[in-house]
mmCIF file of C-alpha atoms in Angstrom:
data_model
loop_
_atom_site.group_PDB
_atom_site.id
_atom_site.type_symbol
_atom_site.label_atom_id
_atom_site.label_comp_id
_atom_site.label_asym_id
_atom_site.label_seq_id
_atom_site.Cartn_x
_atom_site.Cartn_y
_atom_site.Cartn_z
ATOM 1 C CA HIS A 125 -0.621 14.148 27.882
ATOM 2 C CA ARG A 126 1.989 13.989 25.017
ATOM 3 C CA THR A 127 1.952 16.303 21.993
ATOM 4 C CA ILE A 128 3.450 15.809 18.590
ATOM 5 C CA ASP A 129 3.383 17.951 15.513
ATOM 6 C CA THR A 130 2.337 15.460 12.874
ATOM 7 C CA GLY A 131 1.001 11.843 12.873
ATOM 8 C CA LEU A 132 -0.427 9.032 10.711
ATOM 9 C CA LEU A 133 -2.931 7.000 12.718
ATOM 10 C CA ILE A 134 -2.329 3.341 12.032
ATOM 11 C CA GLY A 135 -3.476 2.096 15.265
ATOM 12 C CA GLY A 136 -3.011 -1.684 15.722
ATOM 13 C CA SER A 137 -3.631 -4.840 17.418
ATOM 14 C CA THR A 138 -1.452 -7.677 19.059
ATOM 15 C CA ASN A 139 -3.688 -10.157 16.927
ATOM 16 C CA TYR A 140 -2.151 -11.296 13.829
ATOM 17 C CA TYR A 141 -5.361 -11.441 11.708
ATOM 18 C CA HIS A 142 -6.638 -7.797 12.782
ATOM 19 C CA TRP A 143 -2.912 -6.454 12.292
ATOM 20 C CA LEU A 144 -2.615 -7.845 8.963
ATOM 21 C CA ILE A 145 -6.189 -7.246 7.767
ATOM 22 C CA ASP A 146 -7.420 -4.192 9.520
ATOM 23 C CA PHE A 147 -4.431 -2.087 10.227
ATOM 24 C CA LEU A 148 -1.306 -2.731 8.144
ATOM 25 C CA PRO A 149 -3.146 -1.941 4.792
ATOM 26 C CA ARG A 150 -3.809 1.628 6.063
ATOM 27 C CA PHE A 151 -0.206 2.129 4.766
ATOM 28 C CA HIS A 152 -1.358 1.085 1.238
ATOM 29 C CA LEU A 153 -3.944 3.839 1.311
ATOM 30 C CA LEU A 154 -1.363 6.451 2.445
ATOM 31 C CA VAL A 155 0.872 5.646 -0.269
ATOM 32 C CA LYS A 156 -1.961 5.724 -2.856
ATOM 33 C CA ALA A 157 -2.968 9.179 -1.585
ATOM 34 C CA GLY A 158 0.743 10.435 -2.142
ATOM 35 C CA ILE A 159 1.366 10.889 1.643
ATOM 36 C CA ASP A 160 5.113 11.034 2.440
ATOM 37 C CA ILE A 161 5.048 8.510 5.125
ATOM 38 C CA GLY A 162 8.659 9.126 6.063
ATOM 39 C CA SER A 163 7.954 12.689 7.171
ATOM 40 C CA TYR A 164 5.277 11.778 9.779
ATOM 41 C CA HIS A 165 5.212 10.017 13.150
ATOM 42 C CA ILE A 166 3.235 6.683 13.119
ATOM 43 C CA ILE A 167 0.816 6.254 15.841
ATOM 44 C CA VAL A 168 0.465 2.491 16.779
ATOM 45 C CA ASN A 169 -0.829 0.400 19.720
ATOM 46 C CA SER A 170 1.531 0.008 22.660
ATOM 47 C CA GLY A 171 3.341 -3.297 23.210
ATOM 48 C CA GLN A 172 4.260 -4.023 19.641
ATOM 49 C CA THR A 173 4.685 -7.751 18.875
ATOM 50 C CA ARG A 174 7.424 -9.311 16.825
ATOM 51 C CA PHE A 175 5.346 -9.619 13.710
ATOM 52 C CA GLN A 176 4.145 -5.974 13.909
ATOM 53 C CA LEU A 177 7.731 -4.695 14.161
ATOM 54 C CA GLU A 178 8.792 -7.007 11.422
ATOM 55 C CA THR A 179 6.094 -5.866 8.981
ATOM 56 C CA LEU A 180 6.878 -2.149 9.926
ATOM 57 C CA ASP A 181 10.546 -2.811 9.169
ATOM 58 C CA LEU A 182 9.773 -4.404 5.687
ATOM 59 C CA LEU A 183 7.604 -1.205 4.832
ATOM 60 C CA GLY A 184 10.704 0.882 5.551
ATOM 61 C CA ILE A 185 9.173 2.520 8.894
ATOM 62 C CA ARG A 186 11.972 3.771 11.100
ATOM 63 C CA HIS A 187 11.848 2.952 14.813
ATOM 64 C CA GLU A 188 12.152 6.510 15.733
ATOM 65 C CA GLN A 189 8.904 7.306 13.796
ATOM 66 C CA LEU A 190 6.861 5.053 16.014
ATOM 67 C CA ILE A 191 4.591 6.546 18.689
ATOM 68 C CA GLU A 192 3.065 3.894 20.877
ATOM 69 C CA VAL A 193 0.029 4.795 22.497
ATOM 70 C CA ASP A 194 -1.774 2.934 25.475
ATOM 71 C CA ALA A 195 -5.458 2.387 25.441
ATOM 72 C CA GLY A 196 -7.160 5.399 27.077
ATOM 73 C CA GLU A 197 -4.117 7.445 26.713
ATOM 74 C CA VAL A 198 -4.546 10.964 25.124
ATOM 75 C CA LEU A 199 -2.272 12.198 22.430
ATOM 76 C CA ALA A 200 -2.507 15.594 20.974
ATOM 77 C CA VAL A 201 -1.404 15.995 17.218
ATOM 78 C CA GLY A 202 -1.075 19.237 15.337
ATOM 79 C CA LYS A 203 -1.888 17.483 11.951
ATOM 80 C CA LEU A 204 -3.423 14.086 12.039
ATOM 81 C CA VAL A 205 -4.042 11.850 8.995
ATOM 82 C CA VAL A 206 -6.477 9.089 9.463
ATOM 83 C CA PRO A 207 -6.614 6.527 6.628
ATOM 84 C CA ALA A 208 -9.866 4.412 6.389
ATOM 85 C CA ILE A 209 -10.092 0.704 7.442
ATOM 86 C CA LEU A 210 -11.236 -1.271 4.431
ATOM 87 C CA SER A 211 -12.496 -4.364 6.393
ATOM 88 C CA THR A 212 -15.362 -5.509 8.847
ATOM 89 C CA ASN A 213 -16.014 -8.587 10.688
ATOM 90 C CA THR A 214 -17.828 -9.876 7.567
ATOM 91 C CA PHE A 215 -16.201 -8.142 4.805
ATOM 92 C CA VAL A 216 -12.451 -7.292 3.546
ATOM 93 C CA ALA A 217 -11.957 -5.218 0.392
ATOM 94 C CA LYS A 218 -10.179 -7.117 -2.407
ATOM 95 C CA GLU A 219 -7.802 -4.269 -2.873
ATOM 96 C CA VAL A 220 -6.825 -5.116 0.646
ATOM 97 C CA LEU A 221 -6.049 -8.712 -0.025
ATOM 98 C CA ASP A 222 -4.289 -8.054 -3.154
ATOM 99 C CA TRP A 223 -1.940 -5.511 -1.620
ATOM 100 C CA LEU A 224 -1.444 -7.772 1.391
ATOM 101 C CA ARG A 225 -0.567 -10.738 -0.846
ATOM 102 C CA GLN A 226 1.824 -8.696 -3.068
ATOM 103 C CA PHE A 227 3.614 -7.287 0.026
ATOM 104 C CA GLY A 228 4.101 -10.621 1.723
ATOM 105 C CA LEU A 229 5.295 -12.551 -1.424
ATOM 106 C CA SER A 230 7.532 -9.876 -2.753
ATOM 107 C CA HIS A 231 9.864 -10.473 0.053
ATOM 108 C CA LEU A 232 10.455 -14.209 -0.692
ATOM 109 C CA SER A 233 13.445 -15.924 -2.003
ATOM 110 C CA ARG A 234 12.872 -17.543 -5.580
ATOM 111 C CA GLU A 235 14.503 -20.609 -4.477
ATOM 112 C CA PHE A 236 11.365 -21.695 -2.548
ATOM 113 C CA ALA A 237 8.939 -21.674 -5.275
ATOM 114 C CA GLY A 238 7.159 -24.499 -6.592
ATOM 115 C CA HIS A 239 6.935 -26.786 -3.445
ATOM 116 C CA LYS A 240 3.757 -28.671 -2.670
ATOM 117 C CA ARG A 241 3.659 -28.522 1.051
ATOM 118 C CA ARG A 242 0.767 -29.999 3.399
ATOM 119 C CA LEU A 243 0.448 -28.252 6.497
ATOM 120 C CA PHE A 244 -1.201 -29.117 9.913
ATOM 121 C CA ILE A 245 -1.416 -25.818 11.799
ATOM 122 C CA SER A 246 -1.109 -26.074 15.537
ATOM 123 C CA ARG A 247 -2.451 -23.793 18.247
ATOM 124 C CA ALA A 248 -0.617 -25.492 21.136
ATOM 125 C CA ASP A 249 0.908 -22.052 21.952
ATOM 126 C CA ALA A 250 -2.599 -20.566 22.479
ATOM 127 C CA THR A 251 -4.904 -20.388 25.386
ATOM 128 C CA VAL A 252 -8.234 -20.703 23.674
ATOM 129 C CA ARG A 253 -9.552 -22.677 20.567
ATOM 130 C CA ARG A 254 -7.099 -25.399 20.846
ATOM 131 C CA LEU A 255 -7.558 -28.740 19.147
ATOM 132 C CA ILE A 256 -7.216 -30.954 22.308
ATOM 133 C CA ASN A 257 -6.784 -34.180 20.261
ATOM 134 C CA GLU A 258 -4.020 -32.509 18.012
ATOM 135 C CA ASP A 259 -1.472 -35.476 18.476
ATOM 136 C CA GLU A 260 -4.236 -37.823 17.328
ATOM 137 C CA VAL A 261 -5.194 -35.991 14.151
ATOM 138 C CA TYR A 262 -1.556 -35.282 13.241
ATOM 139 C CA ALA A 263 -0.678 -38.970 13.667
ATOM 140 C CA ALA A 264 -3.363 -39.695 11.056
ATOM 141 C CA LEU A 265 -2.221 -36.749 8.714
ATOM 142 C CA GLU A 266 1.540 -37.272 9.016
ATOM 143 C CA PRO A 267 1.596 -40.428 6.826
ATOM 144 C CA LEU A 268 -0.173 -38.419 4.181
ATOM 145 C CA GLY A 269 2.748 -35.937 3.909
ATOM 146 C CA PHE A 270 1.602 -33.307 6.428
ATOM 147 C CA GLU A 271 4.189 -31.221 8.645
ATOM 148 C CA LEU A 272 3.207 -29.662 11.899
ATOM 149 C CA PHE A 273 3.505 -25.927 11.773
ATOM 150 C CA VAL A 274 3.073 -23.472 14.598
ATOM 151 C CA PRO A 275 2.774 -20.150 13.135
ATOM 152 C CA GLY A 276 3.681 -18.040 16.189
ATOM 153 C CA ALA A 277 7.010 -19.720 16.511
ATOM 154 C CA HIS A 278 7.979 -18.232 13.128
ATOM 155 C CA SER A 279 8.900 -14.864 11.814
ATOM 156 C CA PHE A 280 6.345 -13.164 9.359
ATOM 157 C CA ILE A 281 8.409 -13.970 6.293
ATOM 158 C CA GLU A 282 8.769 -17.580 7.439
ATOM 159 C CA GLN A 283 4.991 -17.796 7.518
ATOM 160 C CA VAL A 284 4.520 -16.407 4.283
ATOM 161 C CA GLU A 285 7.098 -18.491 2.781
ATOM 162 C CA THR A 286 5.530 -21.624 4.328
ATOM 163 C CA PHE A 287 1.970 -20.876 3.301
ATOM 164 C CA SER A 288 2.842 -19.748 -0.027
ATOM 165 C CA ASN A 289 4.210 -23.264 -0.946
ATOM 166 C CA ALA A 290 1.090 -25.158 0.355
ATOM 167 C CA GLU A 291 -1.403 -27.106 -1.561
ATOM 168 C CA CYS A 292 -3.346 -28.170 1.703
ATOM 169 C CA ILE A 293 -3.735 -26.415 4.959
ATOM 170 C CA VAL A 294 -5.502 -28.093 7.841
ATOM 171 C CA GLY A 295 -6.066 -26.401 11.231
ATOM 172 C CA PRO A 296 -8.197 -25.048 14.106
ATOM 173 C CA ASN A 297 -9.879 -21.650 13.614
ATOM 174 C CA GLY A 298 -7.526 -18.987 14.551
ATOM 175 C CA ALA A 299 -5.267 -16.065 13.674
ATOM 176 C CA GLY A 300 -2.564 -18.316 12.052
ATOM 177 C CA LEU A 301 -4.954 -19.161 9.222
ATOM 178 C CA THR A 302 -4.731 -15.432 8.248
ATOM 179 C CA ASN A 303 -1.524 -16.711 6.217
ATOM 180 C CA LEU A 304 -3.916 -18.409 3.611
ATOM 181 C CA VAL A 305 -3.789 -15.066 2.045
ATOM 182 C CA PHE A 306 -0.431 -16.150 0.645
ATOM 183 C CA ALA A 307 -1.430 -19.600 -0.386
ATOM 184 C CA PRO A 308 -1.339 -20.645 -3.994
ATOM 185 C CA PRO A 309 -4.600 -20.408 -6.088
ATOM 186 C CA ASN A 310 -6.852 -23.450 -5.693
ATOM 187 C CA ALA A 311 -5.083 -24.456 -2.374
ATOM 188 C CA LEU A 312 -7.354 -26.591 0.054
ATOM 189 C CA ILE A 313 -8.167 -24.917 3.335
ATOM 190 C CA ILE A 314 -9.772 -27.121 6.043
ATOM 191 C CA ASP A 315 -10.989 -25.020 8.758
ATOM 192 C CA ILE A 316 -11.694 -26.676 12.020
ATOM 193 C CA LYS A 317 -14.313 -24.900 14.229
ATOM 194 C CA ASN A 318 -15.726 -25.407 17.682
ATOM 195 C CA THR A 319 -19.204 -24.139 16.665
ATOM 196 C CA ILE A 320 -21.341 -23.842 13.528
ATOM 197 C CA SER A 321 -21.763 -20.166 14.323
ATOM 198 C CA ALA A 322 -18.175 -19.342 14.400
ATOM 199 C CA ALA A 323 -17.242 -16.168 12.587
ATOM 200 C CA GLN A 324 -16.696 -16.504 8.889
ATOM 201 C CA PHE A 325 -13.340 -14.731 8.622
ATOM 202 C CA PHE A 326 -11.490 -17.334 6.642
ATOM 203 C CA GLU A 327 -14.378 -18.547 4.430
ATOM 204 C CA ASN A 328 -14.633 -14.689 3.183
ATOM 205 C CA LEU A 329 -10.901 -14.623 2.686
ATOM 206 C CA ALA A 330 -10.810 -17.928 0.833
ATOM 207 C CA GLY A 331 -13.644 -17.140 -1.251
ATOM 208 C CA GLN A 332 -12.192 -13.766 -2.713
ATOM 209 C CA LEU A 333 -8.978 -15.607 -3.225
ATOM 210 C CA LYS A 334 -10.318 -18.379 -5.149
ATOM 211 C CA LEU A 335 -9.123 -21.031 -2.657
ATOM 212 C CA SER A 336 -11.058 -24.340 -1.886
ATOM 213 C CA TYR A 337 -12.551 -23.843 1.600
ATOM 214 C CA ARG A 338 -14.128 -26.484 3.869
ATOM 215 C CA PRO A 339 -15.402 -26.041 7.351
ATOM 216 C CA LEU A 340 -15.325 -28.952 9.678
ATOM 217 C CA VAL A 341 -17.258 -28.379 12.967
ATOM 218 C CA GLY A 342 -15.872 -30.362 15.988
ATOM 219 C CA GLU A 343 -17.129 -30.804 19.599
ATOM 220 C CA ALA A 344 -16.977 -27.651 21.686
ATOM 221 C CA ILE A 345 -15.090 -28.185 24.990
ATOM 222 C CA MET A 346 -15.223 -25.289 27.575
ATOM 223 C CA THR A 347 -12.442 -24.467 29.686
ATOM 224 C CA ASP A 348 -11.629 -21.891 32.314
ATOM 225 C CA ALA A 349 -10.015 -19.748 29.577
ATOM 226 C CA SER A 350 -13.078 -19.922 27.342
ATOM 227 C CA ARG A 351 -14.986 -16.762 27.850
ATOM 228 C CA LYS A 352 -17.704 -17.403 25.089
ATOM 229 C CA LYS A 353 -18.521 -20.716 23.182
ATOM 230 C CA HIS A 354 -16.485 -19.481 20.109
ATOM 231 C CA ASP A 355 -13.370 -19.458 22.453
ATOM 232 C CA SER A 356 -13.871 -23.057 23.631
ATOM 233 C CA ASP A 357 -11.364 -25.840 22.851
ATOM 234 C CA MET A 358 -12.288 -28.620 20.287
ATOM 235 C CA ARG A 359 -12.223 -32.068 19.252
ATOM 236 C CA ILE A 360 -12.621 -33.436 15.748
ATOM 237 C CA GLU A 361 -12.538 -37.090 14.710
ATOM 238 C CA PRO A 362 -9.358 -37.542 12.486
ATOM 239 C CA ARG A 363 -11.266 -39.531 9.882
ATOM 240 C CA LEU A 364 -13.506 -36.446 9.275
ATOM 241 C CA VAL A 365 -10.361 -34.389 8.485
ATOM 242 C CA ILE A 366 -9.232 -37.138 5.887
ATOM 243 C CA GLU A 367 -12.393 -37.433 4.304
ATOM 244 C CA ALA A 368 -12.617 -33.657 3.646
ATOM 245 C CA MET A 369 -9.273 -33.709 2.375
ATOM 246 C CA ARG A 370 -9.522 -36.639 0.000
ATOM 247 C CA SER A 371 -12.771 -35.380 -1.571
ATOM 248 C CA HIS A 372 -10.975 -31.957 -2.572
ATOM 249 C CA LEU A 373 -7.604 -33.193 -3.692
#
């Protein structure tokens, strides 16, 4: 096994939601505790994604500080600092959301402020929880000023910038909706789910951030990629989306 003298355990996930909500905020606690982050190795998951590397760079983490560790690998550390994780599947500390929002918005250019965009979030690049009649729903929303946005096709900053200017965000339940953290106060979030028992991640975030949240439950459609019902694709009638939007805007 490998051995290093000092390390900060950040851990990580290649899932956008879990990286931003569970792991990245550990840096906030380290700074709050007065830890000199620049003098430590940073222990993270292997296979760093584009958004992970980008957010680490924005925090001033040098590439040579990173120690990527595979699942099941043993790493011996002389002095290990382990910050807490301030979130669970049903709770995220307000302190985390305030820090994450400030972190993202602080890197934006002033020139984009004040726009009132309407976003239709696509999961066409995903393998599960896709909206199979996405084209039909978007055809109904486009005349109302909506633009199609695929979060995974954009950098972290581009995602923050886009959501920070949105008055209404419509999309299937998935990690891309994590960006609602950067949405303006009172923005409307329409979360299309495939089952009424789906996790309440985004409802919890929206509630703490004082956003308007409306869940819509569509028909669950199982595929070979669906391991569980919450991973199934879905279908929603466009008129239900429009009704939900008009009742809130």
